[in-house]
mmCIF file of C-alpha atoms in Angstrom:
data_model
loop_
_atom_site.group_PDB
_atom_site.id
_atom_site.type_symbol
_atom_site.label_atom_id
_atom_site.label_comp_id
_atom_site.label_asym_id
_atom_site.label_seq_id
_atom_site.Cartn_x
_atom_site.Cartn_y
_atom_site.Cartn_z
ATOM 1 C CA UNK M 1 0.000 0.000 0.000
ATOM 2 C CA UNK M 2 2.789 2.113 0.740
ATOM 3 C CA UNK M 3 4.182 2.369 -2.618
ATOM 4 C CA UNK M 4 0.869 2.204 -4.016
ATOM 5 C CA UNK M 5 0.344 5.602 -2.676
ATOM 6 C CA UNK M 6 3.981 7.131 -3.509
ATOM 7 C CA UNK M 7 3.097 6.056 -7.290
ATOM 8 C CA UNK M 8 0.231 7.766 -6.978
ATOM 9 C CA UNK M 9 1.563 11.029 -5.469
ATOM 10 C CA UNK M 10 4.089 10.734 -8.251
ATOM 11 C CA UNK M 11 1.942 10.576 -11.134
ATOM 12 C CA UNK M 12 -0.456 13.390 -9.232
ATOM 13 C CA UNK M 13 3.030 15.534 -9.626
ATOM 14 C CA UNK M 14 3.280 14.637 -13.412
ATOM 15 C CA UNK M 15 0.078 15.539 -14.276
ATOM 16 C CA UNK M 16 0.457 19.086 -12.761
ATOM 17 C CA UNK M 17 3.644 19.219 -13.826
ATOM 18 C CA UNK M 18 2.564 18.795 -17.197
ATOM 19 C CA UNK M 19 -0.539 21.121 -16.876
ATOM 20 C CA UNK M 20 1.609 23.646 -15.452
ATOM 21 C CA UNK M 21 0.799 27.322 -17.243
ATOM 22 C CA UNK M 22 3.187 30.060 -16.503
ATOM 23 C CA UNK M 23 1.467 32.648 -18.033
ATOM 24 C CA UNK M 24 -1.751 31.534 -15.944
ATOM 25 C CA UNK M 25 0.005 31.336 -12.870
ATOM 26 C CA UNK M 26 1.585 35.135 -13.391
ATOM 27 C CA UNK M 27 -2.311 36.228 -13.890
ATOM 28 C CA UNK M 28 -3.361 34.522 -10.862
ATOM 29 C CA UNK M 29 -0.306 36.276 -8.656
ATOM 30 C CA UNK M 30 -1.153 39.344 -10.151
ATOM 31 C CA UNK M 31 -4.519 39.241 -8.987
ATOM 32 C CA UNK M 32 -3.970 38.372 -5.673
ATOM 33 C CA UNK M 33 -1.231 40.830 -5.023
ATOM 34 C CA UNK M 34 -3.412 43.667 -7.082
ATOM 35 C CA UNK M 35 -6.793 42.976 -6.642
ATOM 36 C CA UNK M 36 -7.402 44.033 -2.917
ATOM 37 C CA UNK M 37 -5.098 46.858 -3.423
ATOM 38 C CA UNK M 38 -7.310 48.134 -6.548
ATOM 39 C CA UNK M 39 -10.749 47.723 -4.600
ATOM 40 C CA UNK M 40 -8.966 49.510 -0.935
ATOM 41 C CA UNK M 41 -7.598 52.217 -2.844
ATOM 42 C CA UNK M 42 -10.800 52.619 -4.768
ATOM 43 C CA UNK M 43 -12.816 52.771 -1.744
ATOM 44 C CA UNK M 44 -10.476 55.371 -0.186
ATOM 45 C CA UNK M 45 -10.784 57.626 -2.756
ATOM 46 C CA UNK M 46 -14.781 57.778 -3.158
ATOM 47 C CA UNK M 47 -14.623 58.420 0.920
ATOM 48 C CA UNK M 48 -12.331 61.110 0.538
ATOM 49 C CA UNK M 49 -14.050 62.297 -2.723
ATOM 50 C CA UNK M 50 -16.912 62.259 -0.951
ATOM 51 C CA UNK M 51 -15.926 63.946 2.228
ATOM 52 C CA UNK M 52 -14.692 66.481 -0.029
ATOM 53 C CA UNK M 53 -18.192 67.455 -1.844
ATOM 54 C CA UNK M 54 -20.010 67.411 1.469
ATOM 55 C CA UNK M 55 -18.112 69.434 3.599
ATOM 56 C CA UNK M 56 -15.016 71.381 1.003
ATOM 57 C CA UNK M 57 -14.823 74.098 3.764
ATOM 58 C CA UNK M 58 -14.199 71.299 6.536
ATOM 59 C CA UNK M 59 -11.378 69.999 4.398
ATOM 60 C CA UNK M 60 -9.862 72.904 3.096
ATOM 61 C CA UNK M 61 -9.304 73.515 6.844
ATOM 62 C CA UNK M 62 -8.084 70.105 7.963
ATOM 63 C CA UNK M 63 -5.406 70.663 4.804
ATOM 64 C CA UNK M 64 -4.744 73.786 5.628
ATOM 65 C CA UNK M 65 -3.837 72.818 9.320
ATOM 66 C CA UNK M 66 -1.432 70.002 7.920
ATOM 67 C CA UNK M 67 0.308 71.774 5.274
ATOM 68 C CA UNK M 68 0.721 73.949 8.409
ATOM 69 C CA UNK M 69 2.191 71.455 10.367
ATOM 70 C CA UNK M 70 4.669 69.798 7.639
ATOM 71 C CA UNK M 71 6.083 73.393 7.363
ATOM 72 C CA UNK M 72 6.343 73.647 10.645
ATOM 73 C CA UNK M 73 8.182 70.118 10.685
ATOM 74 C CA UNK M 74 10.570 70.631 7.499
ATOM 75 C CA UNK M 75 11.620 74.417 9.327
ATOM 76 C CA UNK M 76 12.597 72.976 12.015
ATOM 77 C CA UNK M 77 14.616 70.538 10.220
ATOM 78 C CA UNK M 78 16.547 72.915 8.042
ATOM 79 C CA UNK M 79 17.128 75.257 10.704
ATOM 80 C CA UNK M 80 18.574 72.159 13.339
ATOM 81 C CA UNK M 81 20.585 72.045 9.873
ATOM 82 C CA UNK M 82 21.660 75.118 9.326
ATOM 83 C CA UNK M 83 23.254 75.230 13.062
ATOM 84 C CA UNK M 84 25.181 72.505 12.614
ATOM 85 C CA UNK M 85 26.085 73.544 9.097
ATOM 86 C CA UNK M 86 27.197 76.884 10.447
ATOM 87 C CA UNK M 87 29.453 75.626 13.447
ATOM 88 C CA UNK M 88 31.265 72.734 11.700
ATOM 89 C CA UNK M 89 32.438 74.674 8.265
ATOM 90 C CA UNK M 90 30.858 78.045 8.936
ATOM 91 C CA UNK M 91 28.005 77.967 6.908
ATOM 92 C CA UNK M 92 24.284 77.171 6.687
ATOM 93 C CA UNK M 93 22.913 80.583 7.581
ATOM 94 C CA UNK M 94 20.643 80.664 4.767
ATOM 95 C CA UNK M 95 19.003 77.333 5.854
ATOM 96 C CA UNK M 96 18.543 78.857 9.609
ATOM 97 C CA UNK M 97 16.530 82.062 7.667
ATOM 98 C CA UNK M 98 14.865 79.622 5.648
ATOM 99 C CA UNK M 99 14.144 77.379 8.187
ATOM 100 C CA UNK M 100 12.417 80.146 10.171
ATOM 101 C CA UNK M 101 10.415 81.265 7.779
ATOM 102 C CA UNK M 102 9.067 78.118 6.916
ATOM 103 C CA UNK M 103 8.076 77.766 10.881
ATOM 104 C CA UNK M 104 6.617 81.187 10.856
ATOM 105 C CA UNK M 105 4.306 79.972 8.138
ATOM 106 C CA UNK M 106 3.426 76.976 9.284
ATOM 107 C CA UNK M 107 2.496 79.060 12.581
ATOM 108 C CA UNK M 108 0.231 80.766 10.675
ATOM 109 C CA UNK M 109 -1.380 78.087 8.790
ATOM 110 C CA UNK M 110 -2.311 76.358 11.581
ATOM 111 C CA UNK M 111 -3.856 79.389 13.372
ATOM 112 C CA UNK M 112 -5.286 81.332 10.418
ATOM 113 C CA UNK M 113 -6.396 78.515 8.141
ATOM 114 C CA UNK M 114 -8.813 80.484 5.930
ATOM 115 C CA UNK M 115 -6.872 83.485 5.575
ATOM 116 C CA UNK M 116 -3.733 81.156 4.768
ATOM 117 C CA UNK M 117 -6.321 79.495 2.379
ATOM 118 C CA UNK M 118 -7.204 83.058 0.715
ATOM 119 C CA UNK M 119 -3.282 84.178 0.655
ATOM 120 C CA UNK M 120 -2.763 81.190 -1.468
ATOM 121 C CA UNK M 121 -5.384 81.624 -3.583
ATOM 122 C CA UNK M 122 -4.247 84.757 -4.708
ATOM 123 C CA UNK M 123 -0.937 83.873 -5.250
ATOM 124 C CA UNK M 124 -2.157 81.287 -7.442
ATOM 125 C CA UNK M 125 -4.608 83.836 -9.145
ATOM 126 C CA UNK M 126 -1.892 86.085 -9.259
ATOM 127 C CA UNK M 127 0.104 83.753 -11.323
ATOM 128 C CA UNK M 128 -3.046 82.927 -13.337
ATOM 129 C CA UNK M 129 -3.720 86.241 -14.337
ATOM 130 C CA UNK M 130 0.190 86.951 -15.681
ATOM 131 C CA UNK M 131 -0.925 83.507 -17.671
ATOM 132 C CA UNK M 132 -3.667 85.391 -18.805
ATOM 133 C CA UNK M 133 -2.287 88.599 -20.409
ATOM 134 C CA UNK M 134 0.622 87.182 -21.735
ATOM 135 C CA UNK M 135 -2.169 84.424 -24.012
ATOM 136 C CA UNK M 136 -3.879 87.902 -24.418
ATOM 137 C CA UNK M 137 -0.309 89.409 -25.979
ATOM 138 C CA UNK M 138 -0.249 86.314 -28.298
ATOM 139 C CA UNK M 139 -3.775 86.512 -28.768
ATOM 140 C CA UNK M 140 -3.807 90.447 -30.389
ATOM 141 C CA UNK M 141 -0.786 89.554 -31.859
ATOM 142 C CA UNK M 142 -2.503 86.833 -33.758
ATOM 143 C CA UNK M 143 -4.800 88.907 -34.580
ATOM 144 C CA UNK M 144 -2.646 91.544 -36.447
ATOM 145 C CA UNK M 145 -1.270 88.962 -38.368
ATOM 146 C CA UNK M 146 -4.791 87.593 -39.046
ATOM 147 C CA UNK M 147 -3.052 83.876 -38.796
ATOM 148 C CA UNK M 148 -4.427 81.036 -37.439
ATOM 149 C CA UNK M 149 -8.009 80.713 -35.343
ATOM 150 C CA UNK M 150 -7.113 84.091 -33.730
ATOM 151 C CA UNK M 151 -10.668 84.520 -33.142
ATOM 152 C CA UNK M 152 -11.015 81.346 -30.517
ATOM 153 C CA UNK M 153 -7.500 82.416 -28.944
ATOM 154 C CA UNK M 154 -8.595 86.390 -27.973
ATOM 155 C CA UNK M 155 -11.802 84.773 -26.666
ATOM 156 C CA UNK M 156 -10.299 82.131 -24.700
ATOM 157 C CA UNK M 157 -7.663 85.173 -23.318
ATOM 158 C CA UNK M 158 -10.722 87.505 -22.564
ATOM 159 C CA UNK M 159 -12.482 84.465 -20.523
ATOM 160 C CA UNK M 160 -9.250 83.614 -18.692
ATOM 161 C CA UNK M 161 -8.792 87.098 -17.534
ATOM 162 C CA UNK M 162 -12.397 87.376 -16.691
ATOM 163 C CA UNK M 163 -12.258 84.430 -14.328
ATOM 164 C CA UNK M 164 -8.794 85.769 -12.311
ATOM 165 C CA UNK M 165 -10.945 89.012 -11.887
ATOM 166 C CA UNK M 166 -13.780 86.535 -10.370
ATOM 167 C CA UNK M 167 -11.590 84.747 -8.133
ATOM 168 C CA UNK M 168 -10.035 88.212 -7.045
ATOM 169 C CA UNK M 169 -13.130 89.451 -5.372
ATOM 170 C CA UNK M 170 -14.419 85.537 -4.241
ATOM 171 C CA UNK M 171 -11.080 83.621 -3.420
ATOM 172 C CA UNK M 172 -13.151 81.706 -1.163
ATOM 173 C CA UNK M 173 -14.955 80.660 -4.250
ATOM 174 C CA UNK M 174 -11.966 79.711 -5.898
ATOM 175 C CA UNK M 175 -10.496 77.299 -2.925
ATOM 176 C CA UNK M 176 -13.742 75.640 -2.938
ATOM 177 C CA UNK M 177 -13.678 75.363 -6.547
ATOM 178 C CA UNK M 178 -10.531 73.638 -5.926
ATOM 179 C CA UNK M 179 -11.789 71.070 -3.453
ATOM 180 C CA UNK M 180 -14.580 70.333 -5.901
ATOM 181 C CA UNK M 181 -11.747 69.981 -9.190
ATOM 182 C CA UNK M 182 -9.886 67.636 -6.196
ATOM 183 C CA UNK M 183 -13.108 65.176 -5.556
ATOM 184 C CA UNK M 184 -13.670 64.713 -9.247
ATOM 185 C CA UNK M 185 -9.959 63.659 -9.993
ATOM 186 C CA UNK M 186 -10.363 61.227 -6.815
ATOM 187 C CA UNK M 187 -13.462 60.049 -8.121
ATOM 188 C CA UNK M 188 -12.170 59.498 -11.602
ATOM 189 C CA UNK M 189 -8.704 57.911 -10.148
ATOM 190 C CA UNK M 190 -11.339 55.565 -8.324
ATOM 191 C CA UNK M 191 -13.245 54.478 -11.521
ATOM 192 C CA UNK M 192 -9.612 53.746 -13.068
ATOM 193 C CA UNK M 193 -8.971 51.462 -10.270
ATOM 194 C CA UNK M 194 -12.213 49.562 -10.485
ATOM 195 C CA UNK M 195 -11.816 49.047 -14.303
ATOM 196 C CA UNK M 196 -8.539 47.917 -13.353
ATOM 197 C CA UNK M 197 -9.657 45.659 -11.171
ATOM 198 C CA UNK M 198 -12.381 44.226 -13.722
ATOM 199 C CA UNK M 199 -9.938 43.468 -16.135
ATOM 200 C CA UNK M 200 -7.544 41.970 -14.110
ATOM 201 C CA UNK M 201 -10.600 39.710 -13.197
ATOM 202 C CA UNK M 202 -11.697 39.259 -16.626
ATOM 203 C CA UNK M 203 -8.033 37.843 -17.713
ATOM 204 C CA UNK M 204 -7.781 35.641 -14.572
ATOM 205 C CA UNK M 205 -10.493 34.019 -15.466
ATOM 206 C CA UNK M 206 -9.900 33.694 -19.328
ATOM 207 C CA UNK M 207 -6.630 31.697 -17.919
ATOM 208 C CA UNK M 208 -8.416 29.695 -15.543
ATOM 209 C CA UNK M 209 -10.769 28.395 -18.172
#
């Protein structure tokens, strides 16, 4: 009986061994490893997403409050830096400034979140509205030369200006804007994930059959 059963575990090994599929046994790794990540990370971002469109004040505060913090953090860093810079080759000065700045502004992130919130918006409006008149330069420039759709490109300019000028006298409008721009991406991130994970599925199972 003994080697009535070792035959059998033998040819048992054969068989597999001769049914063996690499390519089917890379699928079914890859879905083990991937799958649960897909569907977790998936999940995350439709919570967050969601959190996001139900309360974008809420969260531009709780960012605020941590961008605050990591300042705070990375300041304190370069400036322990800077000090030891400075006493070992007699350097690292500008890291100490630097350093202190960043803790300053972390300071006030975390105590002044919507003002912080508003500052940045207008930097970044700031920046958008140089964008602006410089397409607006190209734009009338386009037009002189009557060459190309200069037409669509003055329009586009005049609406890009137009909205800087909005979020001027409503930043708040603008951060929340942002939140909202945020929340879709998640949401769309989330839906590539899920497809992901449906094909993945889909090719596992083509291999199994």
């Amino acid at each position: 009986m003994p080697k009535d059963n070792k035959k059998n575990k033998k040819s048992v090994k054969a068989k597999q061994g001769a049914n063996y599929n690499p390519i089917a046994s890379s699928v079914r790794r890859l879905y083990n490893k991937s799958a649960p990540l897909l569907l977790c990370e998936a999940l995350l971002f439709v919570v967050v997403a969601g959190m996001m469109l139900v309360w974008p004040v809420a969260v531009l505060t709780t960012l605020t409050f941590v961008i605050g913090v990591a300042l705070i953090l990375f300041g304190l860093y370069r400036t322990i830096a800077g000090f030891v810079v400075s006493r070992d080759v007699g350097g690292g000065w500008f890291d100490v400034v630097f350093g202190l700045v960043n803790v300053v502004l972390g300071v006030l992130f975390c105590i002044y979140p919507v003002g912080s919130v508003i500052s940045l918006v207008y930097i970044f409006v700031a920046l958008f509205m140089l964008r602006a008149l410089l397409s607006l330069i190209f734009s009338i420039n386009m037009v002189r030369a009557r060459f190309g759709h200069y037409w669509v490109d003055l329009i586009v300019s005049l609406l890009l200006i137009a909205l800087a000028i909005v979020l001027m006298v409503y930043p708040m409008a603008g951060a929340v804007a942002m939140v909202f721009y945020l929340a879709v991406m998640l949401i769309l991130y989330a839906v590539a994930d899920i497809y992901m994970y449906l094909e993945i599925r889909r090719l596992k199972k083509l291999v199994s059959d």
